[in-house]
Tab-separated table of C-alpha atoms and ligand atoms in Angstrom:
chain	number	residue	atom	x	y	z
A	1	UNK	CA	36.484	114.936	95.416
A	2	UNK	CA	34.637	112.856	92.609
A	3	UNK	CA	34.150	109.734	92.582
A	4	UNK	CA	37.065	108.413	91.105
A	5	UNK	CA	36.722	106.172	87.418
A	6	UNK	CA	33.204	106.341	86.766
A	7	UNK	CA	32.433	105.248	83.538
A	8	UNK	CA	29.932	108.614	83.008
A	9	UNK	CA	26.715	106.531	81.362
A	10	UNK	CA	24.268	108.246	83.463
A	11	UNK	CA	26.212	111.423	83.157
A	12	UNK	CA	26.627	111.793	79.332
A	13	UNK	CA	22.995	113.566	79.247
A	14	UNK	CA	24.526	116.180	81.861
A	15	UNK	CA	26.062	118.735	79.207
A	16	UNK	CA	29.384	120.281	80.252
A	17	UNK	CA	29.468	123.651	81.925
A	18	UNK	CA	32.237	125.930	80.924
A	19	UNK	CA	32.869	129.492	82.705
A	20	UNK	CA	34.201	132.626	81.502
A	21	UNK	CA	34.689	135.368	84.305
A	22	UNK	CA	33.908	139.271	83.346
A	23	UNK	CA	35.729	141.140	85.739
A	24	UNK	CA	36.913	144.691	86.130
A	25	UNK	CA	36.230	147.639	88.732
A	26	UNK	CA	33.259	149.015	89.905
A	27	UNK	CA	30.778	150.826	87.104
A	28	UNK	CA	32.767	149.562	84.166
A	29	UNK	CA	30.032	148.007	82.516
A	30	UNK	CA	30.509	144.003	83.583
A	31	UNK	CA	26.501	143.613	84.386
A	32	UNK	CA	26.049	145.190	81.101
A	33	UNK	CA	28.335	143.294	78.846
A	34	UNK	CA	26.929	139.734	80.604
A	35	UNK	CA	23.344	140.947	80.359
A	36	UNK	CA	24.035	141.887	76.351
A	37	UNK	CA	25.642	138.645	75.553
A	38	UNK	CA	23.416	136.131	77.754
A	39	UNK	CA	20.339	133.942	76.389
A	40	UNK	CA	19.120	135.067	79.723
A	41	UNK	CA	18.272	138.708	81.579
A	42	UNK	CA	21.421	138.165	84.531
A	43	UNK	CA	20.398	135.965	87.494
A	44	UNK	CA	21.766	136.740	90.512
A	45	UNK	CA	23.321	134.741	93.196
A	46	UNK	CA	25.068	134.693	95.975
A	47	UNK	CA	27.797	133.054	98.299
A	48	UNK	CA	28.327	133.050	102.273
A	49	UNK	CA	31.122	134.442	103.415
A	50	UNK	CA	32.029	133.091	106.472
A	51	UNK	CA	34.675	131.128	108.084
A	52	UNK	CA	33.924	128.187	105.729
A	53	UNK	CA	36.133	130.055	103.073
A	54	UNK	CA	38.951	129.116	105.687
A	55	UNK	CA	38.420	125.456	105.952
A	56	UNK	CA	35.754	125.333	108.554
A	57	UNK	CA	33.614	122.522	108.229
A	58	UNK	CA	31.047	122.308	110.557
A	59	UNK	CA	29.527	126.114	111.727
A	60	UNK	CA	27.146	124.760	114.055
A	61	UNK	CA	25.863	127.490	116.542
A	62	UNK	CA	28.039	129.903	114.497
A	63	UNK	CA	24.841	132.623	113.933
A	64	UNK	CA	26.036	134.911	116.012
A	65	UNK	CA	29.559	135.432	114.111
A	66	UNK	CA	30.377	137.809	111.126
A	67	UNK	CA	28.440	136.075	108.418
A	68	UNK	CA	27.518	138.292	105.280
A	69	UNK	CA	26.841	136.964	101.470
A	70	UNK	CA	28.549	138.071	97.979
A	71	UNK	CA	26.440	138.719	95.817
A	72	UNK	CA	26.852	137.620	92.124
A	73	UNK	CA	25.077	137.792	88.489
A	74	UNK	CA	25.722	135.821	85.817
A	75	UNK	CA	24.312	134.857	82.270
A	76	UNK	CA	24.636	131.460	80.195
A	77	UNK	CA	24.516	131.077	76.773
A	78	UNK	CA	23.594	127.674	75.911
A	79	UNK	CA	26.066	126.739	73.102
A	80	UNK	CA	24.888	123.229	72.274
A	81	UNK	CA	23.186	120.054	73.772
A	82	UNK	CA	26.468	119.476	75.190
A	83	UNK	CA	28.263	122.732	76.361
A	84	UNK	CA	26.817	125.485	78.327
A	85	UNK	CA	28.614	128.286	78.797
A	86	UNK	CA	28.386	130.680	82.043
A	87	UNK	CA	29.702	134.402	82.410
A	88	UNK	CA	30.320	135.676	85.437
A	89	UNK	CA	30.398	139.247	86.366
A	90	UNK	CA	33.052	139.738	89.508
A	91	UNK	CA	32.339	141.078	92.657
A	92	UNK	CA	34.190	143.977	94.686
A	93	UNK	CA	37.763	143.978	94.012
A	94	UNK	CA	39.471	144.053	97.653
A	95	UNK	CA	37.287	142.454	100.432
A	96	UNK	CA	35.941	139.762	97.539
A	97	UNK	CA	39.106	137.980	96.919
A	98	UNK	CA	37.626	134.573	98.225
A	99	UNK	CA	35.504	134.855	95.734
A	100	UNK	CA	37.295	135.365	93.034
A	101	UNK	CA	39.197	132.629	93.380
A	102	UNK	CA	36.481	129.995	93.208
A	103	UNK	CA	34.960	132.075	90.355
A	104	UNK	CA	38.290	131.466	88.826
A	105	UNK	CA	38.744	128.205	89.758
A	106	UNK	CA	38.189	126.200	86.350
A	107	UNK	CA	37.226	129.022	84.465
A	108	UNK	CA	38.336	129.125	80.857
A	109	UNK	CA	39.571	132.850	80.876
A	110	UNK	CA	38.574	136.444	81.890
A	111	UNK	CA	37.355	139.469	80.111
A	112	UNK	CA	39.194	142.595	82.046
A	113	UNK	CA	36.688	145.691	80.964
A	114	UNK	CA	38.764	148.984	81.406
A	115	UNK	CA	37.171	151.782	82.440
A	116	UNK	CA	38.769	154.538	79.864
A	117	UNK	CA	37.548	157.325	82.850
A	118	UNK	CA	39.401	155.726	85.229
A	119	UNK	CA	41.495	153.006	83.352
A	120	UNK	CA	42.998	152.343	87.460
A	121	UNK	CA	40.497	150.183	88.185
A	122	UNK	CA	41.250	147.581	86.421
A	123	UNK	CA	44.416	146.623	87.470
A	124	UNK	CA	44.204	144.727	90.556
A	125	UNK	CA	41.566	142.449	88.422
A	126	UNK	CA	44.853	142.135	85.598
A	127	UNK	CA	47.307	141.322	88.512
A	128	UNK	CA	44.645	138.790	89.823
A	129	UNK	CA	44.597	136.944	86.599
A	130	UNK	CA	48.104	137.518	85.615
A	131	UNK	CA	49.405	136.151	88.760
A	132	UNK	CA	46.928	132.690	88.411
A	133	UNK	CA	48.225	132.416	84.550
A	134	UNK	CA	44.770	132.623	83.984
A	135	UNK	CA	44.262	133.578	80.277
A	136	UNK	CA	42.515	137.466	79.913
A	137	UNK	CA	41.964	139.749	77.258
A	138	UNK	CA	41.388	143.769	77.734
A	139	UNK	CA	38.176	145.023	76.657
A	140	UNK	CA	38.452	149.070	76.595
A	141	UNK	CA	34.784	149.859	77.114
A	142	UNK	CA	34.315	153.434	75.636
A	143	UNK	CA	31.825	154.871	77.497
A	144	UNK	CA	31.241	158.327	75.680
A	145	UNK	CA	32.127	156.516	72.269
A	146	UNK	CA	35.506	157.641	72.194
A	147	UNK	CA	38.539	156.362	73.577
A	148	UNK	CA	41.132	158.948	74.756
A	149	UNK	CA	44.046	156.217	74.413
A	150	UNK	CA	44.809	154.819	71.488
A	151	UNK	CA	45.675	150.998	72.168
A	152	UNK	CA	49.518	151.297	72.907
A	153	UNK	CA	48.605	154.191	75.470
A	154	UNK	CA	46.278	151.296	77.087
A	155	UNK	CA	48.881	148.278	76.757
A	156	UNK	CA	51.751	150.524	78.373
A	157	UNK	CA	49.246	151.868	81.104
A	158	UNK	CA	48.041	148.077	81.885
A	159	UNK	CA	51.569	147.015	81.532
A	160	UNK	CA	50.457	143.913	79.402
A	161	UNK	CA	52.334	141.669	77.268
A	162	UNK	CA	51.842	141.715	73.381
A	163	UNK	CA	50.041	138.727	73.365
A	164	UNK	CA	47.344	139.764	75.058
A	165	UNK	CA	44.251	141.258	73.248
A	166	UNK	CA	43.023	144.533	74.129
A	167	UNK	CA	39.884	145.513	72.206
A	168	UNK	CA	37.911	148.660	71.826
A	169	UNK	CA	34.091	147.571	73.086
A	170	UNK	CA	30.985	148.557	73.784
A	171	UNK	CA	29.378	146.523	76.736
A	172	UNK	CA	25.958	147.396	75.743
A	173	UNK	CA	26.158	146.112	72.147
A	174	UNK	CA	25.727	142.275	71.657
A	175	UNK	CA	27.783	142.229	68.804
A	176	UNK	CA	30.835	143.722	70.252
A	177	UNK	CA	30.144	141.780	73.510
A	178	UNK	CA	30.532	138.970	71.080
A	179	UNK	CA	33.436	140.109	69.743
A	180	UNK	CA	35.393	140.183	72.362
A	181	UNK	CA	34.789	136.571	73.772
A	182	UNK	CA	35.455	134.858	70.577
A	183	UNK	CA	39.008	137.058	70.804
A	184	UNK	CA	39.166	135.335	74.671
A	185	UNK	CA	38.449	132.275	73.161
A	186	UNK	CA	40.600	132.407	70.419
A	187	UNK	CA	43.415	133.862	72.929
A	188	UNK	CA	43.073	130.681	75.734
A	189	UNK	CA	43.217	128.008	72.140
A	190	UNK	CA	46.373	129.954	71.036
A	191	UNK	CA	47.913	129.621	73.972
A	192	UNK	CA	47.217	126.290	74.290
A	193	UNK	CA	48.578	125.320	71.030
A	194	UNK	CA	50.581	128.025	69.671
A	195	UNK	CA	50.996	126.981	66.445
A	196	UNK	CA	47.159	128.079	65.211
A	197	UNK	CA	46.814	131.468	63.786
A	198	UNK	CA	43.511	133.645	64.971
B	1	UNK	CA	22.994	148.468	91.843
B	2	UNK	CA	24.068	145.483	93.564
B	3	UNK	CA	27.510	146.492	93.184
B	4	UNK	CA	27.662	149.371	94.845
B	5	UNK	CA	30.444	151.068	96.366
B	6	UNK	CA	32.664	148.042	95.912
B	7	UNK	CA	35.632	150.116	94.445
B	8	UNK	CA	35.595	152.487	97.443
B	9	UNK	CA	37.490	150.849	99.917
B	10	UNK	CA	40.242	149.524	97.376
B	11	UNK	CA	40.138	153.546	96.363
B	12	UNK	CA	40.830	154.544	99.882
B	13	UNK	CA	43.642	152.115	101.086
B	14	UNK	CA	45.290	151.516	97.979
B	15	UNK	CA	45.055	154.546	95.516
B	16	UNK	CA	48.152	155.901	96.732
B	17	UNK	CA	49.883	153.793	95.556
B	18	UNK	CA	49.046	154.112	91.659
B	19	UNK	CA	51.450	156.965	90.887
B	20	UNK	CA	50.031	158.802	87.916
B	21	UNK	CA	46.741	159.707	86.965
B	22	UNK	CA	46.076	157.374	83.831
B	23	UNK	CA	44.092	160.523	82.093
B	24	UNK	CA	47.065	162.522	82.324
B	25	UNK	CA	48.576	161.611	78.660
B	26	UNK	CA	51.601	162.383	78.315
B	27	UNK	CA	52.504	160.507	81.060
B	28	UNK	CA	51.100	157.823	79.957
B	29	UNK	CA	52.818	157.597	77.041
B	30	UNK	CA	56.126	157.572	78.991
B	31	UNK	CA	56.010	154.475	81.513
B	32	UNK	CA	54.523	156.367	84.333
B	33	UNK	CA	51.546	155.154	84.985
B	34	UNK	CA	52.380	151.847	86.117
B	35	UNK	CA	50.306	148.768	87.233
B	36	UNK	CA	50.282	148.205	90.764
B	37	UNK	CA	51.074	145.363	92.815
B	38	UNK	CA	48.188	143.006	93.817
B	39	UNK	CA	46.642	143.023	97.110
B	40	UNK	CA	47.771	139.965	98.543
B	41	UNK	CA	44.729	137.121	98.021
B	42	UNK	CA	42.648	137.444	101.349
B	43	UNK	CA	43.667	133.703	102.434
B	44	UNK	CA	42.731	133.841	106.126
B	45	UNK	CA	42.297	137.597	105.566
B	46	UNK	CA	38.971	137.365	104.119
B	47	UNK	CA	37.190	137.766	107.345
B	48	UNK	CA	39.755	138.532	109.773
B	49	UNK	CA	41.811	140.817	107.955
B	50	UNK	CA	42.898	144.561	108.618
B	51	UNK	CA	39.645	145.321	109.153
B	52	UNK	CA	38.218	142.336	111.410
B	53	UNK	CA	34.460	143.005	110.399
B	54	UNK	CA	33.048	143.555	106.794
B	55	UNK	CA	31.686	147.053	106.262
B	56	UNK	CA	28.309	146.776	105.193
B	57	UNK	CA	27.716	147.289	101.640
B	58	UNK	CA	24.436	146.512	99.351
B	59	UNK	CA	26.609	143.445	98.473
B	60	UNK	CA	26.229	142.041	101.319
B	61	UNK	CA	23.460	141.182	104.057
B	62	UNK	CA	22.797	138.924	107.357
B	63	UNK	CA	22.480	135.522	106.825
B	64	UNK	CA	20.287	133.195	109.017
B	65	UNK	CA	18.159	131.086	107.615
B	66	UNK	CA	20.475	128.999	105.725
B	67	UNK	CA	21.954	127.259	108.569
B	68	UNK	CA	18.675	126.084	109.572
B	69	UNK	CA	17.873	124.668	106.556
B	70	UNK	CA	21.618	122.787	106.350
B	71	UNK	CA	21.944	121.890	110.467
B	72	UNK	CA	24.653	124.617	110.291
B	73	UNK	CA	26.822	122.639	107.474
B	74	UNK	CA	28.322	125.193	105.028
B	75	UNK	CA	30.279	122.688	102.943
B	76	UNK	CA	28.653	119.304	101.931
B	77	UNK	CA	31.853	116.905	102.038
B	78	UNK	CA	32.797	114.705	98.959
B	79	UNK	CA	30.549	115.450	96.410
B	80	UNK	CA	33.141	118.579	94.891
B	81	UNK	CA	30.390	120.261	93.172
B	82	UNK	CA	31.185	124.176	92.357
B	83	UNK	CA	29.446	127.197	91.032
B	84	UNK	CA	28.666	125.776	87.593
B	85	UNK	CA	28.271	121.681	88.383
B	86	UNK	CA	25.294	120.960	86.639
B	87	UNK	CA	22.899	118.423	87.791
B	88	UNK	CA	19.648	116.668	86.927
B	89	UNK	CA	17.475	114.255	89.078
B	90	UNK	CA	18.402	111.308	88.745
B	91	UNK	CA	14.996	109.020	88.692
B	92	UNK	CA	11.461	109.002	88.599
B	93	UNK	CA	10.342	107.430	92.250
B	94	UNK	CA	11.769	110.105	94.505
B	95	UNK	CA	10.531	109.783	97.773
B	96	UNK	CA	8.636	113.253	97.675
B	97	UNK	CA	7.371	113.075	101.449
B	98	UNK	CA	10.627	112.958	103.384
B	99	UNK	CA	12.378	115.540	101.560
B	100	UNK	CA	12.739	119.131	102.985
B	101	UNK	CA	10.899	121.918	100.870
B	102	UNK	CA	14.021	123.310	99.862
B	103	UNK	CA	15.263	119.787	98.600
B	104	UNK	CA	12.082	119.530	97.201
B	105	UNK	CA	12.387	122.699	95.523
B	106	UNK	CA	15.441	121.887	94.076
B	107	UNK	CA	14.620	118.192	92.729
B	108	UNK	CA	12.201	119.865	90.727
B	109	UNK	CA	14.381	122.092	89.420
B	110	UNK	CA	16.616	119.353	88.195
B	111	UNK	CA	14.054	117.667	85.858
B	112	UNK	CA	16.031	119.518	83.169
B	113	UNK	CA	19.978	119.673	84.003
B	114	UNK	CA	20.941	122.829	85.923
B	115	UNK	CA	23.473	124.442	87.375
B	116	UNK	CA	24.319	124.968	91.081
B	117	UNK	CA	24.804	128.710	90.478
B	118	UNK	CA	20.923	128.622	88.408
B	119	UNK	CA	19.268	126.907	91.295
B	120	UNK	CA	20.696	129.193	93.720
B	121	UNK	CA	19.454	132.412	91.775
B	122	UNK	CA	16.039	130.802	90.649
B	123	UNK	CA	15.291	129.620	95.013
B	124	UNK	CA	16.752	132.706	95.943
B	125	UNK	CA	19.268	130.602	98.158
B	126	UNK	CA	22.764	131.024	98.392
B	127	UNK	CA	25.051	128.670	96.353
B	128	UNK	CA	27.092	126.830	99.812
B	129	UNK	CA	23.654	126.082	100.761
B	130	UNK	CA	22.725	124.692	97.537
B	131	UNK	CA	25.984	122.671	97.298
B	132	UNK	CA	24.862	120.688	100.697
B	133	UNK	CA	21.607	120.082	99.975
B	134	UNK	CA	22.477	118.850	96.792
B	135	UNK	CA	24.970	116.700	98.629
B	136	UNK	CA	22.093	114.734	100.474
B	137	UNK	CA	19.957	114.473	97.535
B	138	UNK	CA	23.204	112.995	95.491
B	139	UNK	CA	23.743	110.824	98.721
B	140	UNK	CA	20.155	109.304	97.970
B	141	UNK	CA	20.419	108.739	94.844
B	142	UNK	CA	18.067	111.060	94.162
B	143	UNK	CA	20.336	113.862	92.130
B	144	UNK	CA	23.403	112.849	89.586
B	145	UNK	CA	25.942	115.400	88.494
B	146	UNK	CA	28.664	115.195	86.481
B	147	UNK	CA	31.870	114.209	87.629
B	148	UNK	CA	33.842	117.872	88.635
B	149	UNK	CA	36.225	118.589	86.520
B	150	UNK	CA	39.424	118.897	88.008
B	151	UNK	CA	40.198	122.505	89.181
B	152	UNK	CA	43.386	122.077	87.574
B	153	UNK	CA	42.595	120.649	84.214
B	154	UNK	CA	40.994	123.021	81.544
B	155	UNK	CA	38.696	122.538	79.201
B	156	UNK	CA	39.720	120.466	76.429
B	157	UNK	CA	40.253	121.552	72.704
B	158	UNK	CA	37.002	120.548	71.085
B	159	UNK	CA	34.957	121.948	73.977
B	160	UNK	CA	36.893	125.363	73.250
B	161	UNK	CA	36.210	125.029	69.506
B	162	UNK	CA	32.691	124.078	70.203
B	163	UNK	CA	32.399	127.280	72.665
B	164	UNK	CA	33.888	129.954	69.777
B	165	UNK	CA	31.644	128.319	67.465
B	166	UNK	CA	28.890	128.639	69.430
B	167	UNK	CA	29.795	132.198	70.379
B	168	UNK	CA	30.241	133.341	66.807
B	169	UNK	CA	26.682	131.485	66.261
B	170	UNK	CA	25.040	134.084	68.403
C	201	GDP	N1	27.347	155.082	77.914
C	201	GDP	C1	27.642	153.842	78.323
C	201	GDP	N2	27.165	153.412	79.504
C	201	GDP	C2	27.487	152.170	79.901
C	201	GDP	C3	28.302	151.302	79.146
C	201	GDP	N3	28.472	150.159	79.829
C	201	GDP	C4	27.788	150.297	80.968
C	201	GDP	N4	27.180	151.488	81.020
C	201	GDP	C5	26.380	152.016	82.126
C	201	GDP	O1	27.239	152.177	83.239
C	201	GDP	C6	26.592	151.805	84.438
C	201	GDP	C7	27.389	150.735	85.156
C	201	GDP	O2	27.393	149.557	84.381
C	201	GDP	P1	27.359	148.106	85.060
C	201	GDP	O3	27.280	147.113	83.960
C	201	GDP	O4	26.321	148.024	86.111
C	201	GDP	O5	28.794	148.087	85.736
C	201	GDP	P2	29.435	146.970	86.693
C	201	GDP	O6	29.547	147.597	88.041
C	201	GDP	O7	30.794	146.735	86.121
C	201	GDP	O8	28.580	145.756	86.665
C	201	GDP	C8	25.202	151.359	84.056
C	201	GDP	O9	24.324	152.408	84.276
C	201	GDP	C9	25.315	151.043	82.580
C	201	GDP	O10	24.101	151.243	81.926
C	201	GDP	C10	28.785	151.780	77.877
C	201	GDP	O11	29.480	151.098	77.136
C	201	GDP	N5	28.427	153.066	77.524
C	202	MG	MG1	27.586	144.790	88.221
């Protein structure tokens, strides 16, 4: 990969780039809660999917197989001269999975939004992160501004331990948006050292 | 918009399997809504899975062009640059002329640093593509990034306490 020891001179003006995923199922408000929390209106990206996600190399004279793209959007919120930070809204649960894992691959931690309509559609997006030890909180995103569950309802349904955070959210509303990644962030530094308090 | 549909097919082939319906409280309350198992991670099934070809879905569409503009190369090897490797050019006396428009494109782009993933949306180009050409101009000298952090390793404490800082700044 890198080149091994280099001493990082010319590098220390490149700030470092830090990624938390927002993931969840389709509709539950992920575009929203990156576009409310980003310095930036969502870019959009996107990724081939082809047989390169296997290991292949070289796809010379490969136009004519199955290649389609994944498309992405993200925000960044710039949080000094030195750190950047980059949310990622997930793609399709299911045919995606690629993708997900080289969203997730360094990232910090994951917000899950649940859906309170259909509070289903999360899970595959908890048992992704779960299963990766990849630190999540729950964000309950209350789309008619109330929340039929009351937060134990949500915790049994997700099946989550204690120590995760689940938080009632609005994914339109900056300061809630906020809210719930300084709980992430707070979450991934406790478990990291579990001696500090929130 | 973009993402439509994607829940669909999950809906289709795996709803069955979630036993209770999660607005139905009182079951809830008991344990009977239950998480369900994960899908396992498409490794080798992401294109060739149960079902061979990709339905098409607003997420998705053709690709051509990039291979022209990479000589077919999806992955550029060695220089382990991901999604959110930032970059900046490296010097002033780029040789302009011999570079490809897209390379050209994107060494302007890096007079401030950027990320992979921001050049990608801002050229409309997708990110594997990105990662190669970046490659060549990092081969020439042209482009520094910073070293990739280790998949493995995470951020480190002050970075964290520098990102919920800057978060509660907002
Ligand atoms: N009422 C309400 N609508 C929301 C909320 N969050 C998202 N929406 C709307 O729900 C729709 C889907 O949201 P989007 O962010 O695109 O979902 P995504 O598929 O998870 O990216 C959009 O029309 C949003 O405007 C919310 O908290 N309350
Ligand atoms: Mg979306």
């Amino acid at each position: 990969m890198a080149s091994a020891d280099s001493d990082g001179g010319a590098e220390a003006g490149i700030p470092t780039a830090v990624k938390i995923l927002v993931a969840g199922g389709f509709g539950a408000g992920k575009t929203t809660m990156v576009g409310s929390v980003s310095e930036i209106t969502p870019l959009n990206t996107e990724e081939v999917m082809t047989e390169a996600s296997m290991g292949v190399d070289d796809l010379g004279g490969v136009e004519d197989k199955t290649t389609t793209t994944v498309a992405l959007d993200f925000g960044r919120i710039t949080i000094g001269k030195r750190v950047v930070l980059y949310l990622f809204g997930t793609p399709g649960q299911g045919r995606f999975w690629f993708m997900w894992d080289e969203l997730a691959d360094g990232a910090l931690g994951s917000v899950v939004l649940a859906d309170t309509r259909r509070l289903e559609t999360c899970f595959p997006a908890v048992d992704f992160f779960e299963r990766r030890n990849i630190p999540f909180v729950v964000a309950v995103n209350r789309f008619d501004g109330e929340c039929p569950y009351t937060e134990q309802e949500v915790r049994e349904a997700i099946d989550i331990g204690a120590e995760v955070p689940v938080i009632m959210a609005d994914a339109r509303d900056r300061g809630s948006g906020k809210c719930v990644l300084v709980a992430l962030v707070e979450h991934v530094m406790r478990r990291r050292s579990p001696a500090m308090s929130p | 918009m973009k993402h439509s549909r994607d829940q669909q097919p999950a809906a289709g082939s795996e709803g069955a399997r979630i036993r209770r319906d999660p607005r139905a409280r009182d079951t809830v309350a008991t344990q009977g809504l239950r998480r369900r198992q994960e899908r396992p991670p498409a490794d080798g099934a992401a294109s060739g899975g149960s079902n061979g070809s990709v339905p098409p879905d607003s997420d998705t569409g053709p690709l051509v062009r990039p291979y022209t503009m990479t000589g077919g190369r999806t992955r550029s090897s060695g220089t382990g640059l991901d999604m959110i490797s930032i970059v900046m050019a490296a010097r002033e006396g780029a040789d302009w002329d011999s570079l490809k428009p897209e390379q050209a494109a994107i060494l302007r782009l890096c007079r401030r640093p950027i990320s992979v993933a921001e050049i990608s949306a801002q050229l409309d180009v997708p990110m594997t593509v990105v990662r190669v050409l970046l490659g060549d101009l990092i081969a020439e000298g042209d482009v520094i990034a910073r070293d990739p952090m280790p998949a493995a390793d995470l951020p480190e404490m002050n970075v964290l306490q520098a990102v919920l800082d800057g978060i509660r700044r907002l």
